[in-house]
């Protein structure tokens, strides 16, 4: 054996002794990555749920505070049913507080659009509940409808004339 071969064997042996061998119970990089990814997904879901819950609480608190219309606003009773919106078809212009009652069996919302106005509640109205929305109505034509996505096209739209 020549000196080079002996030297190569010694270096290979030293290298082998210096490299830590992983015990059989240690996880592979792929397994560790999958585990960390799973933990990350779970934590993200938990944080997302907490953010949604807090956002909903905040919005409901804000809606509750603005649920009281200005004293000089004209109050208009609106019923949202499983078939559509029931409300007056004609109103005079001015500050208007729509007192919206959900008399249906499903969650509903109230949206009024037209003449530059596009207003709706941030969250749906539960059956048997009511909310108040204030808007400044200008002369023109408006349309009122439930804005819950699944109800689109299933409920009648109500035309409102302001003059």
PDB file of C-alpha atoms in Angstrom:
ATOM      1  CA  UNK A   1       0.000   0.000   0.000  1.00  0.00           C
ATOM      2  CA  UNK A   2       1.300   3.345  -0.834  1.00  0.00           C
ATOM      3  CA  UNK A   3       1.270   6.381   1.392  1.00  0.00           C
ATOM      4  CA  UNK A   4      -1.564   8.033  -0.492  1.00  0.00           C
ATOM      5  CA  UNK A   5      -3.930   5.099   0.026  1.00  0.00           C
ATOM      6  CA  UNK A   6      -3.138   4.917   3.736  1.00  0.00           C
ATOM      7  CA  UNK A   7      -3.624   8.663   4.086  1.00  0.00           C
ATOM      8  CA  UNK A   8      -7.009   8.463   2.266  1.00  0.00           C
ATOM      9  CA  UNK A   9      -8.166   5.626   4.532  1.00  0.00           C
ATOM     10  CA  UNK A  10      -7.157   7.559   7.673  1.00  0.00           C
ATOM     11  CA  UNK A  11      -8.942  10.709   6.484  1.00  0.00           C
ATOM     12  CA  UNK A  12     -12.054   8.750   5.506  1.00  0.00           C
ATOM     13  CA  UNK A  13     -12.091   7.037   8.905  1.00  0.00           C
ATOM     14  CA  UNK A  14     -11.631  10.326  10.760  1.00  0.00           C
ATOM     15  CA  UNK A  15     -14.377  11.940   8.717  1.00  0.00           C
ATOM     16  CA  UNK A  16     -16.709   9.027   9.450  1.00  0.00           C
ATOM     17  CA  UNK A  17     -16.012   9.275  13.191  1.00  0.00           C
ATOM     18  CA  UNK A  18     -16.534  13.061  13.204  1.00  0.00           C
ATOM     19  CA  UNK A  19     -19.869  13.001  11.430  1.00  0.00           C
ATOM     20  CA  UNK A  20     -22.713  12.510  13.918  1.00  0.00           C
ATOM     21  CA  UNK A  21     -24.959   9.751  12.859  1.00  0.00           C
ATOM     22  CA  UNK A  22     -28.651  10.417  13.394  1.00  0.00           C
ATOM     23  CA  UNK A  23     -30.358   7.907  15.644  1.00  0.00           C
ATOM     24  CA  UNK A  24     -33.141   5.956  13.982  1.00  0.00           C
ATOM     25  CA  UNK A  25     -35.820   7.792  15.993  1.00  0.00           C
ATOM     26  CA  UNK A  26     -34.828  11.262  14.665  1.00  0.00           C
ATOM     27  CA  UNK A  27     -37.108  12.683  11.996  1.00  0.00           C
ATOM     28  CA  UNK A  28     -36.002  13.443   8.485  1.00  0.00           C
ATOM     29  CA  UNK A  29     -35.895  17.021   7.212  1.00  0.00           C
ATOM     30  CA  UNK A  30     -39.057  16.354   5.221  1.00  0.00           C
ATOM     31  CA  UNK A  31     -40.878  15.015   8.285  1.00  0.00           C
ATOM     32  CA  UNK A  32     -39.741  17.973  10.389  1.00  0.00           C
ATOM     33  CA  UNK A  33     -40.832  20.392   7.663  1.00  0.00           C
ATOM     34  CA  UNK A  34     -44.247  18.750   7.415  1.00  0.00           C
ATOM     35  CA  UNK A  35     -44.660  18.924  11.196  1.00  0.00           C
ATOM     36  CA  UNK A  36     -43.689  22.610  11.347  1.00  0.00           C
ATOM     37  CA  UNK A  37     -45.990  23.358   8.387  1.00  0.00           C
ATOM     38  CA  UNK A  38     -48.885  21.614  10.149  1.00  0.00           C
ATOM     39  CA  UNK A  39     -48.251  23.602  13.341  1.00  0.00           C
ATOM     40  CA  UNK A  40     -48.066  26.826  11.316  1.00  0.00           C
ATOM     41  CA  UNK A  41     -51.380  26.084   9.576  1.00  0.00           C
ATOM     42  CA  UNK A  42     -53.066  25.322  12.905  1.00  0.00           C
ATOM     43  CA  UNK A  43     -51.725  28.492  14.542  1.00  0.00           C
ATOM     44  CA  UNK A  44     -52.781  30.554  11.508  1.00  0.00           C
ATOM     45  CA  UNK A  45     -56.335  29.152  11.782  1.00  0.00           C
ATOM     46  CA  UNK A  46     -56.459  29.986  15.494  1.00  0.00           C
ATOM     47  CA  UNK A  47     -55.200  33.536  14.926  1.00  0.00           C
ATOM     48  CA  UNK A  48     -57.588  34.051  11.992  1.00  0.00           C
ATOM     49  CA  UNK A  49     -60.572  32.953  14.091  1.00  0.00           C
ATOM     50  CA  UNK A  50     -59.518  35.315  16.884  1.00  0.00           C
ATOM     51  CA  UNK A  51     -59.142  38.227  14.443  1.00  0.00           C
ATOM     52  CA  UNK A  52     -62.553  37.533  12.868  1.00  0.00           C
ATOM     53  CA  UNK A  53     -64.185  37.292  16.308  1.00  0.00           C
ATOM     54  CA  UNK A  54     -62.629  40.557  17.512  1.00  0.00           C
ATOM     55  CA  UNK A  55     -63.471  42.329  14.242  1.00  0.00           C
ATOM     56  CA  UNK A  56     -67.096  41.184  14.506  1.00  0.00           C
ATOM     57  CA  UNK A  57     -67.284  42.382  18.134  1.00  0.00           C
ATOM     58  CA  UNK A  58     -65.808  45.755  17.181  1.00  0.00           C
ATOM     59  CA  UNK A  59     -68.114  46.245  14.201  1.00  0.00           C
ATOM     60  CA  UNK A  60     -71.160  45.244  16.247  1.00  0.00           C
ATOM     61  CA  UNK A  61     -70.142  47.750  18.936  1.00  0.00           C
ATOM     62  CA  UNK A  62     -69.779  50.472  16.299  1.00  0.00           C
ATOM     63  CA  UNK A  63     -73.104  49.533  14.682  1.00  0.00           C
ATOM     64  CA  UNK A  64     -74.771  49.593  18.099  1.00  0.00           C
ATOM     65  CA  UNK A  65     -73.461  53.106  18.753  1.00  0.00           C
ATOM     66  CA  UNK A  66     -74.667  54.366  15.379  1.00  0.00           C
ATOM     67  CA  UNK A  67     -77.935  52.462  15.768  1.00  0.00           C
ATOM     68  CA  UNK A  68     -79.347  55.575  17.422  1.00  0.00           C
ATOM     69  CA  UNK A  69     -80.307  57.953  14.607  1.00  0.00           C
ATOM     70  CA  UNK A  70     -80.045  61.715  14.811  1.00  0.00           C
ATOM     71  CA  UNK A  71     -83.039  63.299  16.538  1.00  0.00           C
ATOM     72  CA  UNK A  72     -83.935  65.234  13.383  1.00  0.00           C
ATOM     73  CA  UNK A  73     -83.898  62.150  11.122  1.00  0.00           C
ATOM     74  CA  UNK A  74     -87.248  60.952   9.753  1.00  0.00           C
ATOM     75  CA  UNK A  75     -87.825  57.356  10.915  1.00  0.00           C
ATOM     76  CA  UNK A  76     -89.019  54.875   8.294  1.00  0.00           C
ATOM     77  CA  UNK A  77     -90.051  51.345   9.280  1.00  0.00           C
ATOM     78  CA  UNK A  78     -88.673  48.643   6.981  1.00  0.00           C
ATOM     79  CA  UNK A  79     -89.428  44.917   7.129  1.00  0.00           C
ATOM     80  CA  UNK A  80     -87.027  42.454   5.558  1.00  0.00           C
ATOM     81  CA  UNK A  81     -88.746  39.117   4.963  1.00  0.00           C
ATOM     82  CA  UNK A  82     -87.807  35.885   3.231  1.00  0.00           C
ATOM     83  CA  UNK A  83     -89.503  37.287   0.106  1.00  0.00           C
ATOM     84  CA  UNK A  84     -88.019  40.775   0.005  1.00  0.00           C
ATOM     85  CA  UNK A  85     -88.088  44.266   1.463  1.00  0.00           C
ATOM     86  CA  UNK A  86     -91.324  45.929   2.570  1.00  0.00           C
ATOM     87  CA  UNK A  87     -91.166  49.699   2.933  1.00  0.00           C
ATOM     88  CA  UNK A  88     -92.776  52.881   1.616  1.00  0.00           C
ATOM     89  CA  UNK A  89     -92.331  53.351  -2.142  1.00  0.00           C
ATOM     90  CA  UNK A  90     -92.094  57.135  -1.917  1.00  0.00           C
ATOM     91  CA  UNK A  91     -90.346  59.438   0.576  1.00  0.00           C
ATOM     92  CA  UNK A  92     -89.396  63.102   0.716  1.00  0.00           C
ATOM     93  CA  UNK A  93     -85.690  64.008   0.551  1.00  0.00           C
ATOM     94  CA  UNK A  94     -83.682  64.532   3.718  1.00  0.00           C
ATOM     95  CA  UNK A  95     -82.075  62.764   6.637  1.00  0.00           C
ATOM     96  CA  UNK A  96     -83.761  59.379   6.978  1.00  0.00           C
ATOM     97  CA  UNK A  97     -83.371  56.650   9.602  1.00  0.00           C
ATOM     98  CA  UNK A  98     -84.396  53.260   8.235  1.00  0.00           C
ATOM     99  CA  UNK A  99     -85.498  51.105  11.187  1.00  0.00           C
ATOM    100  CA  UNK A 100     -85.029  47.645   9.669  1.00  0.00           C
ATOM    101  CA  UNK A 101     -86.720  44.604  11.250  1.00  0.00           C
ATOM    102  CA  UNK A 102     -85.998  41.077  10.039  1.00  0.00           C
ATOM    103  CA  UNK A 103     -89.365  39.325  10.182  1.00  0.00           C
ATOM    104  CA  UNK A 104     -88.147  36.339   8.168  1.00  0.00           C
ATOM    105  CA  UNK A 105     -86.777  32.967   9.243  1.00  0.00           C
ATOM    106  CA  UNK A 106     -83.305  33.508   7.740  1.00  0.00           C
ATOM    107  CA  UNK A 107     -80.547  36.061   8.248  1.00  0.00           C
ATOM    108  CA  UNK A 108     -81.067  39.078   6.024  1.00  0.00           C
ATOM    109  CA  UNK A 109     -79.483  42.432   5.321  1.00  0.00           C
ATOM    110  CA  UNK A 110     -80.746  45.723   3.962  1.00  0.00           C
ATOM    111  CA  UNK A 111     -79.095  47.536   1.111  1.00  0.00           C
ATOM    112  CA  UNK A 112     -80.236  50.743  -0.509  1.00  0.00           C
ATOM    113  CA  UNK A 113     -78.606  52.004  -3.688  1.00  0.00           C
ATOM    114  CA  UNK A 114     -79.175  54.725  -6.210  1.00  0.00           C
ATOM    115  CA  UNK A 115     -78.493  58.369  -6.853  1.00  0.00           C
ATOM    116  CA  UNK A 116     -74.919  58.025  -5.542  1.00  0.00           C
ATOM    117  CA  UNK A 117     -75.967  56.162  -2.388  1.00  0.00           C
ATOM    118  CA  UNK A 118     -74.786  52.612  -1.656  1.00  0.00           C
ATOM    119  CA  UNK A 119     -75.468  51.685   1.973  1.00  0.00           C
ATOM    120  CA  UNK A 120     -75.870  48.369   3.777  1.00  0.00           C
ATOM    121  CA  UNK A 121     -75.157  46.916   7.201  1.00  0.00           C
ATOM    122  CA  UNK A 122     -71.745  45.349   7.787  1.00  0.00           C
ATOM    123  CA  UNK A 123     -73.309  42.190   9.196  1.00  0.00           C
ATOM    124  CA  UNK A 124     -76.602  40.436   8.541  1.00  0.00           C
ATOM    125  CA  UNK A 125     -79.657  40.934  10.718  1.00  0.00           C
ATOM    126  CA  UNK A 126     -80.695  37.816  12.626  1.00  0.00           C
ATOM    127  CA  UNK A 127     -84.340  36.687  12.469  1.00  0.00           C
ATOM    128  CA  UNK A 128     -86.425  38.661  14.954  1.00  0.00           C
ATOM    129  CA  UNK A 129     -83.780  41.400  15.272  1.00  0.00           C
ATOM    130  CA  UNK A 130     -83.657  44.950  14.028  1.00  0.00           C
ATOM    131  CA  UNK A 131     -81.057  47.583  13.190  1.00  0.00           C
ATOM    132  CA  UNK A 132     -81.162  51.216  12.209  1.00  0.00           C
ATOM    133  CA  UNK A 133     -79.391  52.778   9.226  1.00  0.00           C
ATOM    134  CA  UNK A 134     -79.261  56.496   8.627  1.00  0.00           C
ATOM    135  CA  UNK A 135     -78.890  57.993   5.155  1.00  0.00           C
ATOM    136  CA  UNK A 136     -79.235  61.387   3.523  1.00  0.00           C
ATOM    137  CA  UNK A 137     -81.731  60.898   0.690  1.00  0.00           C
ATOM    138  CA  UNK A 138     -81.582  63.210  -2.314  1.00  0.00           C
ATOM    139  CA  UNK A 139     -84.325  63.484  -4.915  1.00  0.00           C
ATOM    140  CA  UNK A 140     -84.114  60.549  -7.307  1.00  0.00           C
ATOM    141  CA  UNK A 141     -84.684  56.818  -7.669  1.00  0.00           C
ATOM    142  CA  UNK A 142     -83.386  54.146  -5.296  1.00  0.00           C
ATOM    143  CA  UNK A 143     -83.577  50.386  -4.985  1.00  0.00           C
ATOM    144  CA  UNK A 144     -83.783  48.435  -1.710  1.00  0.00           C
ATOM    145  CA  UNK A 145     -82.950  44.746  -1.436  1.00  0.00           C
ATOM    146  CA  UNK A 146     -81.509  42.109   0.887  1.00  0.00           C
ATOM    147  CA  UNK A 147     -77.778  42.011   0.143  1.00  0.00           C
ATOM    148  CA  UNK A 148     -77.037  38.518   1.501  1.00  0.00           C
ATOM    149  CA  UNK A 149     -75.220  36.849  -1.411  1.00  0.00           C
ATOM    150  CA  UNK A 150     -77.158  33.568  -1.349  1.00  0.00           C
ATOM    151  CA  UNK A 151     -80.440  35.473  -1.601  1.00  0.00           C
ATOM    152  CA  UNK A 152     -79.521  37.365  -4.775  1.00  0.00           C
ATOM    153  CA  UNK A 153     -82.293  37.079  -7.332  1.00  0.00           C
ATOM    154  CA  UNK A 154     -84.583  35.118  -4.988  1.00  0.00           C
ATOM    155  CA  UNK A 155     -86.142  38.143  -3.336  1.00  0.00           C
ATOM    156  CA  UNK A 156     -87.970  41.036  -4.895  1.00  0.00           C
ATOM    157  CA  UNK A 157     -86.308  44.419  -5.128  1.00  0.00           C
ATOM    158  CA  UNK A 158     -88.228  47.420  -3.851  1.00  0.00           C
ATOM    159  CA  UNK A 159     -88.150  50.653  -5.833  1.00  0.00           C
ATOM    160  CA  UNK A 160     -88.071  53.896  -3.853  1.00  0.00           C
ATOM    161  CA  UNK A 161     -88.831  57.299  -5.314  1.00  0.00           C
ATOM    162  CA  UNK A 162     -87.573  60.341  -3.413  1.00  0.00           C
ATOM    163  CA  UNK A 163     -89.192  63.647  -4.406  1.00  0.00           C
TER     164      UNK A 163
END
